Short mmCIF file of C-alpha atoms in Angstrom, two decimals:
data_model
loop_
_atom_site.label_atom_id
_atom_site.label_comp_id
_atom_site.label_asym_id
_atom_site.label_seq_id
_atom_site.Cartn_x
_atom_site.Cartn_y
_atom_site.Cartn_z
CA UNK A 1 139.21 139.04 98.58
CA UNK A 2 135.97 138.25 96.71
CA UNK A 3 136.20 135.55 94.03
CA UNK A 4 133.50 135.03 91.40
CA UNK A 5 133.29 131.51 90.00
CA UNK A 6 131.19 131.39 86.85
CA UNK A 7 132.00 127.89 85.75
CA UNK A 8 133.42 124.56 86.75
CA UNK A 9 133.52 120.97 85.58
CA UNK A 10 130.14 119.42 84.93
CA UNK A 11 130.18 116.09 86.86
CA UNK A 12 128.42 113.86 84.33
CA UNK A 13 126.62 115.18 81.29
CA UNK A 14 124.13 112.34 81.14
CA UNK A 15 123.08 112.95 84.75
CA UNK A 16 122.64 116.69 85.38
CA UNK A 17 122.56 118.36 88.78
CA UNK A 18 119.15 118.33 90.46
CA UNK A 19 117.69 120.91 92.79
CA UNK A 20 117.31 118.51 95.73
CA UNK A 21 121.08 117.92 95.61
CA UNK A 22 121.66 121.67 95.80
CA UNK A 23 119.39 121.80 98.87
CA UNK A 24 121.36 118.98 100.46
CA UNK A 25 124.75 120.56 99.78
CA UNK A 26 123.51 123.87 101.19
CA UNK A 27 122.13 122.19 104.32
CA UNK A 28 125.38 120.38 105.10
CA UNK A 29 127.49 123.34 103.89
CA UNK A 30 129.55 121.12 101.62
CA UNK A 31 130.91 123.75 99.26
CA UNK A 32 133.80 126.21 99.22
CA UNK A 33 132.81 129.02 101.58
CA UNK A 34 135.94 131.08 101.10
CA UNK A 35 135.79 134.50 99.41
CA UNK A 36 132.12 134.26 98.47
CA UNK A 37 130.82 136.77 95.92
CA UNK A 38 127.54 137.43 94.16
CA UNK A 39 127.61 137.44 90.36
CA UNK A 40 127.69 141.26 90.57
CA UNK A 41 130.96 141.12 92.50
CA UNK A 42 129.60 142.00 95.93
CA UNK A 43 131.39 140.36 98.86
CA UNK A 44 129.04 137.85 100.50
CA UNK A 45 129.12 136.53 104.05
CA UNK A 46 126.54 133.95 105.12
CA UNK A 47 125.66 134.49 108.78
CA UNK A 48 122.80 131.95 108.90
CA UNK A 49 121.95 129.45 106.14
CA UNK A 50 118.25 129.56 107.11
CA UNK A 51 115.72 126.92 108.09
CA UNK A 52 114.86 124.32 105.46
CA UNK A 53 111.26 124.81 104.36
CA UNK A 54 109.29 121.59 103.75
CA UNK A 55 106.15 123.51 102.74
CA UNK A 56 105.23 126.01 100.02
CA UNK A 57 107.38 129.07 99.56
CA UNK A 58 111.14 129.71 99.42
CA UNK A 59 113.51 126.83 100.13
CA UNK A 60 115.16 128.35 103.20
CA UNK A 61 113.53 130.78 105.63
CA UNK A 62 114.92 133.24 108.20
CA UNK A 63 118.38 133.32 106.64
CA UNK A 64 120.91 136.07 107.38
CA UNK A 65 123.59 137.33 105.01
CA UNK A 66 125.95 140.28 104.76
CA UNK A 67 126.48 142.00 101.40
CA UNK A 68 129.29 144.53 101.17
CA UNK A 69 128.96 145.17 104.91
CA UNK A 70 125.12 145.44 104.99
CA UNK A 71 123.13 142.76 106.84
CA UNK A 72 119.98 141.27 105.31
CA UNK A 73 117.40 138.91 106.84
CA UNK A 74 114.96 136.97 104.67
CA UNK A 75 114.56 133.93 102.44
CA UNK A 76 116.90 132.00 100.18
CA UNK A 77 115.65 130.32 97.01
CA UNK A 78 117.62 127.71 95.09
CA UNK A 79 117.50 126.57 91.47
CA UNK A 80 119.67 124.66 89.05
CA UNK A 81 119.43 127.55 86.55
CA UNK A 82 118.52 131.09 87.53
CA UNK A 83 115.87 131.15 84.76
CA UNK A 84 113.96 128.49 86.70
CA UNK A 85 112.79 131.37 88.90
CA UNK A 86 110.50 132.53 86.09
CA UNK A 87 109.63 129.01 84.93
CA UNK A 88 108.37 128.20 88.45
CA UNK A 89 106.28 131.37 88.53
CA UNK A 90 108.12 133.03 91.43
CA UNK A 91 108.29 136.42 89.76
CA UNK A 92 104.55 136.96 90.33
CA UNK A 93 104.36 135.18 93.70
CA UNK A 94 104.41 137.53 96.72
CA UNK A 95 105.86 134.74 98.90
CA UNK A 96 109.18 135.14 97.10
CA UNK A 97 109.54 138.91 97.23
CA UNK A 98 111.47 138.71 100.51
CA UNK A 99 114.21 136.62 98.87
CA UNK A 100 117.59 138.05 99.85
CA UNK A 101 119.74 135.54 97.93
CA UNK A 102 119.21 133.40 94.84
CA UNK A 103 121.53 130.36 95.00
CA UNK A 104 121.94 128.55 91.69
CA UNK A 105 124.17 126.02 90.00
CA UNK A 106 124.37 128.23 86.94
CA UNK A 107 123.23 131.79 86.23
CA UNK A 108 121.73 132.00 82.76
CA UNK A 109 119.43 134.98 83.38
CA UNK A 110 119.38 138.02 85.62
CA UNK A 111 116.43 137.83 88.05
CA UNK A 112 114.64 140.84 89.47
CA UNK A 113 111.93 141.43 92.06
CA UNK A 114 108.57 142.99 91.23
CA UNK A 115 109.98 146.44 92.08
CA UNK A 116 112.76 146.01 89.52
CA UNK A 117 115.63 145.46 91.97
CA UNK A 118 117.95 142.59 91.17
CA UNK A 119 118.08 139.61 93.53
CA UNK A 120 121.69 138.92 94.55
CA UNK A 121 122.85 135.63 93.03
CA UNK A 122 125.42 133.10 94.25
CA UNK A 123 126.65 130.47 91.78
CA UNK A 124 127.65 127.11 93.30
CA UNK A 125 129.11 125.56 90.16
CA UNK A 126 132.82 125.10 90.76
CA UNK A 127 132.41 125.41 94.55
CA UNK A 128 130.60 122.16 95.28
CA UNK A 129 132.18 119.03 96.76
CA UNK A 130 132.73 116.88 93.66
CA UNK A 131 133.04 113.74 95.78
CA UNK A 132 129.44 114.11 96.96
CA UNK A 133 128.25 114.77 93.41
CA UNK A 134 130.01 111.69 92.06
CA UNK A 135 128.65 109.49 94.85
CA UNK A 136 125.10 110.83 94.45
CA UNK A 137 125.20 110.03 90.74
CA UNK A 138 125.74 106.38 91.72
CA UNK A 139 122.32 106.38 93.41
CA UNK A 140 120.43 104.58 90.65
CA UNK A 141 116.62 104.59 90.50
CA UNK A 142 116.76 101.56 88.20
CA UNK A 143 118.07 99.40 91.05
CA UNK A 144 115.79 97.79 93.67
CA UNK A 145 116.76 100.68 95.96
CA UNK A 146 118.83 103.60 94.62
CA UNK A 147 121.70 103.02 97.07
CA UNK A 148 121.81 99.24 96.51
CA UNK A 149 125.42 99.30 95.28
CA UNK A 150 126.50 101.62 98.12
CA UNK A 151 124.49 100.54 101.16
CA UNK A 152 127.30 98.36 102.49
CA UNK A 153 129.18 101.63 103.07
CA UNK A 154 126.52 102.88 105.48
CA UNK A 155 126.86 102.55 109.24
CA UNK A 156 124.63 100.42 111.44
CA UNK A 157 123.61 103.60 113.27
CA UNK A 158 122.39 105.23 110.04
CA UNK A 159 120.38 102.09 109.23
CA UNK A 160 118.79 102.15 112.68
CA UNK A 161 117.94 105.85 112.34
CA UNK A 162 116.43 105.26 108.89
CA UNK A 163 114.21 102.51 110.27
CA UNK A 164 113.12 104.60 113.24
CA UNK A 165 112.18 107.51 111.00
CA UNK A 166 110.36 105.28 108.50
CA UNK A 167 108.37 103.55 111.24
CA UNK A 168 107.43 106.91 112.73
CA UNK A 169 106.16 108.02 109.30
CA UNK A 170 104.19 104.81 108.91
CA UNK A 171 102.50 105.06 112.30
CA UNK A 172 101.78 108.75 111.73
CA UNK A 173 99.91 107.88 108.52
CA UNK A 174 98.12 104.99 110.20
CA UNK A 175 96.77 107.01 113.10
CA UNK A 176 95.68 109.79 110.75
CA UNK A 177 93.74 107.16 108.78
CA UNK A 178 92.06 106.03 112.00
CA UNK A 179 91.28 109.66 112.79
CA UNK A 180 89.56 110.15 109.42
CA UNK A 181 87.47 107.04 110.07
CA UNK A 182 86.65 108.31 113.55
CA UNK A 183 85.42 111.59 112.10
CA UNK A 184 83.21 109.68 109.66
CA UNK A 185 81.61 107.85 112.59
CA UNK A 186 80.98 111.14 114.45
CA UNK A 187 83.69 110.27 116.98
CA UNK A 188 82.10 106.93 117.81
CA UNK A 189 85.24 105.16 119.02
CA UNK A 190 83.68 101.68 119.17
CA UNK A 191 82.36 101.98 115.62
CA UNK A 192 85.78 103.13 114.42
CA UNK A 193 87.60 100.24 116.11
CA UNK A 194 85.00 97.77 114.84
CA UNK A 195 85.56 98.87 111.23
CA UNK A 196 89.33 98.80 111.59
CA UNK A 197 89.36 95.27 113.01
CA UNK A 198 86.89 94.01 110.41
CA UNK A 199 89.07 95.38 107.61
CA UNK A 200 92.13 93.63 109.04
CA UNK A 201 90.28 90.28 109.04
CA UNK A 202 89.94 90.59 105.26
CA UNK A 203 93.73 90.58 104.84
CA UNK A 204 95.19 92.00 101.61
CA UNK A 205 92.75 90.54 99.10
CA UNK A 206 89.47 91.28 100.90
CA UNK A 207 90.31 94.25 103.15
CA UNK A 208 88.16 96.76 101.26
CA UNK A 209 85.21 94.38 101.00
CA UNK A 210 85.36 93.63 104.73
CA UNK A 211 85.48 97.34 105.51
CA UNK A 212 82.34 97.86 103.45
CA UNK A 213 80.64 95.01 105.31
CA UNK A 214 81.37 96.76 108.61
CA UNK A 215 80.14 100.07 107.22
CA UNK A 216 76.89 98.47 106.00
CA UNK A 217 76.30 96.67 109.31
CA UNK A 218 76.70 99.11 112.23
CA UNK A 219 78.31 97.76 115.40
CA UNK A 220 75.03 98.43 117.23
CA UNK A 221 73.35 95.64 115.19
CA UNK A 222 76.07 93.19 116.20
CA UNK A 223 75.69 94.12 119.87
CA UNK A 224 71.90 93.64 119.75
CA UNK A 225 72.33 90.14 118.37
CA UNK A 226 75.55 89.10 120.13
CA UNK A 227 73.82 86.22 121.93
CA UNK A 228 72.69 84.64 118.66
CA UNK A 229 75.72 83.83 116.53
CA UNK A 230 73.67 82.05 113.87
CA UNK A 231 71.61 85.19 113.31
CA UNK A 232 74.81 87.22 113.04
CA UNK A 233 76.23 84.81 110.48
CA UNK A 234 73.01 85.22 108.49
CA UNK A 235 73.37 89.02 108.60
CA UNK A 236 77.07 89.13 107.72
CA UNK A 237 77.15 86.32 105.14
CA UNK A 238 74.10 87.76 103.41
CA UNK A 239 75.47 91.29 103.38
CA UNK A 240 78.71 89.92 101.94
CA UNK A 241 76.77 88.35 99.06
CA UNK A 242 77.78 84.82 100.05
CA UNK A 243 74.25 83.43 100.41
CA UNK A 244 73.60 82.69 96.76
CA UNK A 245 70.36 81.23 95.44
CA UNK A 246 71.91 77.86 94.53
CA UNK A 247 72.85 76.88 98.11
CA UNK A 248 71.04 73.73 99.24
CA UNK A 249 72.25 72.35 102.58
CA UNK A 250 70.10 72.83 105.66
CA UNK A 251 72.26 75.47 107.38
CA UNK A 252 72.60 77.55 104.24
CA UNK A 253 68.85 77.47 103.64
CA UNK A 254 68.12 78.40 107.23
CA UNK A 255 70.41 81.43 107.42
CA UNK A 256 69.28 82.56 103.96
CA UNK A 257 65.77 82.87 105.35
CA UNK A 258 67.08 84.61 108.47
CA UNK A 259 69.03 87.06 106.36
CA UNK A 260 65.92 88.16 104.47
CA UNK A 261 64.23 88.90 107.79
CA UNK A 262 67.12 90.91 109.21
CA UNK A 263 67.80 92.67 105.93
CA UNK A 264 64.32 94.17 106.02
CA UNK A 265 64.37 94.76 109.77
CA UNK A 266 67.61 96.75 109.72
CA UNK A 267 67.50 97.99 106.12
CA UNK A 268 70.91 96.47 105.37
CA UNK A 269 72.41 96.77 101.89
CA UNK A 270 74.66 94.17 100.28
CA UNK A 271 78.22 95.22 99.52
CA UNK A 272 79.15 95.96 95.91
CA UNK A 273 82.77 94.79 96.19
CA UNK A 274 83.09 91.12 95.21
CA UNK A 275 84.86 88.89 97.71
CA UNK A 276 87.91 87.02 96.44
CA UNK A 277 88.77 83.36 96.90
CA UNK A 278 91.53 83.02 94.33
CA UNK A 279 95.03 83.52 95.73
CA UNK A 280 93.54 83.20 99.24
CA UNK A 281 94.37 80.16 101.35
CA UNK A 282 91.27 78.16 102.32
CA UNK A 283 91.64 78.82 106.07
CA UNK A 284 91.50 82.56 105.21
CA UNK A 285 88.43 82.29 102.96
CA UNK A 286 86.00 85.15 103.63
CA UNK A 287 83.31 82.80 104.98
CA UNK A 288 85.65 81.46 107.67
CA UNK A 289 87.09 84.90 108.42
CA UNK A 290 83.65 86.47 108.88
CA UNK A 291 82.59 83.72 111.28
CA UNK A 292 85.77 84.24 113.33
CA UNK A 293 85.26 88.01 113.30
CA UNK A 294 81.68 87.65 114.56
CA UNK A 295 82.85 85.43 117.40
CA UNK A 296 85.51 87.96 118.41
CA UNK A 297 83.21 90.98 118.26
CA UNK A 298 80.56 89.20 120.33
CA UNK A 299 82.82 89.19 123.38
CA UNK A 300 81.92 91.78 126.05
CA UNK A 301 84.13 94.89 126.30
CA UNK A 302 86.22 93.55 123.44
CA UNK A 303 87.74 96.89 122.40
CA UNK A 304 88.91 97.94 125.85
CA UNK A 305 90.18 94.42 126.47
CA UNK A 306 92.26 94.45 123.28
CA UNK A 307 93.74 97.86 124.12
CA UNK A 308 94.52 97.07 127.74
CA UNK A 309 95.90 93.53 127.35
CA UNK A 310 99.56 92.62 126.92
CA UNK A 311 100.75 90.56 123.94
CA UNK A 312 99.79 87.27 125.60
CA UNK A 313 96.37 88.59 126.59
CA UNK A 314 95.71 89.86 123.08
CA UNK A 315 96.66 86.44 121.74
CA UNK A 316 94.12 84.76 124.02
CA UNK A 317 91.39 87.20 122.98
CA UNK A 318 92.14 86.67 119.29
CA UNK A 319 92.18 82.88 119.57
CA UNK A 320 88.63 82.63 118.27
CA UNK A 321 86.98 79.81 116.35
CA UNK A 322 84.58 79.86 113.45
CA UNK A 323 81.15 78.39 114.21
CA UNK A 324 80.75 74.55 114.14
CA UNK A 325 79.38 74.54 110.58
CA UNK A 326 82.82 75.57 109.37
CA UNK A 327 84.54 72.63 111.06
CA UNK A 328 83.95 70.66 107.86
CA UNK A 329 83.40 73.53 105.40
CA UNK A 330 85.49 76.29 103.83
CA UNK A 331 82.61 77.52 101.67
CA UNK A 332 78.87 76.95 101.80
CA UNK A 333 77.50 73.62 100.56
CA UNK A 334 80.91 71.96 100.07
CA UNK A 335 81.96 69.47 102.75
CA UNK A 336 85.69 69.26 103.54
CA UNK A 337 87.84 67.29 105.95
CA UNK A 338 87.01 68.13 109.56
CA UNK A 339 89.23 70.82 111.05
CA UNK A 340 88.32 73.35 113.71
CA UNK A 341 88.92 76.78 112.18
CA UNK A 342 90.80 78.67 114.91
CA UNK A 343 92.41 81.98 114.07
CA UNK A 344 96.10 81.28 113.34
CA UNK A 345 99.11 83.04 114.84
CA UNK A 346 100.14 84.66 111.56
CA UNK A 347 96.72 86.23 111.11
CA UNK A 348 96.66 87.32 114.75
CA UNK A 349 99.90 89.19 114.07
CA UNK A 350 98.39 90.87 111.00
CA UNK A 351 95.43 92.05 113.10
CA UNK A 352 97.70 93.39 115.84
CA UNK A 353 99.91 95.23 113.31
CA UNK A 354 97.11 96.61 111.12
CA UNK A 355 94.39 97.27 113.70
CA UNK A 356 95.48 97.22 117.33
CA UNK A 357 98.77 99.11 116.92
CA UNK A 358 97.13 101.95 114.91
CA UNK A 359 94.32 102.07 117.51
CA UNK A 360 96.87 102.46 120.31
CA UNK A 361 98.72 105.17 118.40
CA UNK A 362 95.44 106.96 117.75
CA UNK A 363 94.64 106.86 121.47
CA UNK A 364 98.04 108.34 122.25
CA UNK A 365 97.54 111.24 119.84
CA UNK A 366 93.99 111.92 120.99
CA UNK A 367 94.66 111.76 124.74
CA UNK A 368 98.23 113.04 124.81
CA UNK A 369 99.21 109.94 126.80
CA UNK A 370 102.52 108.58 125.48
CA UNK A 371 101.95 105.26 127.26
CA UNK A 372 99.60 104.22 124.44
CA UNK A 373 102.21 104.84 121.72
CA UNK A 374 104.90 103.16 123.83
CA UNK A 375 102.68 100.11 124.11
CA UNK A 376 102.16 100.13 120.33
CA UNK A 377 105.93 100.05 119.78
CA UNK A 378 106.37 97.37 122.45
CA UNK A 379 103.84 95.16 120.67
CA UNK A 380 105.69 95.51 117.37
CA UNK A 381 108.96 94.57 119.06
CA UNK A 382 107.36 91.41 120.49
CA UNK A 383 105.97 90.20 117.15
CA UNK A 384 108.36 88.08 115.05
CA UNK A 385 109.72 89.63 111.88
CA UNK A 386 107.35 89.31 108.93
CA UNK A 387 108.34 87.21 105.94
CA UNK A 388 107.76 88.52 102.43
CA UNK A 389 109.69 89.34 99.25
CA UNK A 390 110.55 92.88 100.31
CA UNK A 391 112.02 91.78 103.64
CA UNK A 392 113.96 89.01 101.86
CA UNK A 393 115.51 91.59 99.52
CA UNK A 394 116.52 93.76 102.46
CA UNK A 395 118.08 90.69 104.08
CA UNK A 396 120.10 90.03 100.92
CA UNK A 397 121.58 93.53 101.40
CA UNK A 398 122.54 92.60 105.00
CA UNK A 399 119.74 94.72 106.46
CA UNK A 400 118.26 92.31 108.97
CA UNK A 401 115.03 92.34 110.94
CA UNK A 402 114.57 91.18 114.51
CA UNK A 403 110.86 91.91 114.85
CA UNK A 404 107.80 93.47 113.23
CA UNK A 405 109.20 96.81 114.42
CA UNK A 406 111.98 96.38 111.86
CA UNK A 407 109.90 94.85 109.08
CA UNK A 408 107.18 97.50 109.26
CA UNK A 409 109.91 100.15 109.08
CA UNK A 410 111.59 98.49 106.09
CA UNK A 411 108.30 98.13 104.22
CA UNK A 412 107.71 101.86 104.68
CA UNK A 413 111.30 102.71 103.74
CA UNK A 414 111.09 100.78 100.47
CA UNK A 415 107.63 101.96 99.40
CA UNK A 416 107.64 105.60 100.41
CA UNK A 417 111.31 106.57 100.57
CA UNK A 418 113.50 104.39 98.33
CA UNK A 419 110.90 104.07 95.58
CA UNK A 420 110.59 107.88 95.46
CA UNK A 421 114.37 108.34 95.71
CA UNK A 422 114.26 110.40 98.88
CA UNK A 423 117.92 109.52 99.45
CA UNK A 424 118.96 113.00 100.52
CA UNK A 425 116.51 113.01 103.44
CA UNK A 426 117.38 109.44 104.48
CA UNK A 427 119.96 108.79 107.24
CA UNK A 428 121.45 105.99 105.14
CA UNK A 429 121.84 108.24 102.09
CA UNK A 430 123.24 111.04 104.24
CA UNK A 431 125.76 108.66 105.82
CA UNK A 432 126.95 107.42 102.43
CA UNK A 433 127.32 110.95 101.06
CA UNK A 434 128.80 112.53 104.17
CA UNK A 435 132.32 113.78 103.49
CA UNK A 436 135.00 111.53 105.00
CA UNK A 437 132.37 108.81 105.84
#
């Protein structure tokens, strides 16, 4: 017997049903499937719910239904109100003319195809699992993460799956960024890696400026002058705009003169992004970082060595010092207490996470060799968990991190999933909402 349900209790007036919740309920089939009818009274049998479409076009593709004994194959489109079909411009879009079923929360308007035939409509109001609706309405965007008050109900497995998916998304974006850079360098792999590593030496505050330095000074110039570190410091410090006219000590004067020579020889332009010192710890000042970067890049076969080495080998390669001038300086012309400026472990980890891991993932995608991506993941698992405010907040919710594998995943989860309330596509959200736990 076919039963038409036109109405049902509205869960919470102040928080109306949203379309993404309808998608979710349809995907997990969490509604009353007995005696389905269209709003015209035709008996409806759903043979296949269709494939969820993450791109443009109808919400579900390749669905199969039976209406009054006749089978139909095509698309299913979902809306909160049937009139949304016209509001979204589907009536004039040819992609939607193969829609065999319009699934809505409420039918407030009869919808027809271009040829005038009515699109069969199924109303979900009154058929949906109210428990899921009530739980979903507790997902609050005003909280640090929408499921903050519910996350203790999620399983450890769902948390692990959420982290795995988030990390995969993060690495996918990272390697695509490397690929864009590689295209800009005309597939010059060394130039691409050089820019990526230079950017990572700038850390958060000076990353963009350091990238511009590398773009203004091609790697070929560094290689030509790799046996003369003082000349390289002149080139890089000058290009960075650090050799100001008021500098007076002997070393500063000497490399200022050298910079003018090399600037004309190689037609090098200064960067137009000012370097920052405020909020940067002295041992990470751009002057010190550039000197360390020059020393690293001057090593023979540095890129292949970094890619081929294990975590201990990478650590040895990255254990570079700034030039002797910086033993008692953090900036030009200002003497400080003597301290050899060796690259610290925390900064090494940043370089591995932000440069070497994306390079390895890029190599895996380009060559089809999964060993590169496996190595990238292995490196993350061997790096201690990062410490920052976001990771501390996750910890307060009993979501713990054992390594950079976890922390990188949680950073991605917070920024690109929780912040955008993608709860219905998150394993944690799904686990909380799943009927009967």
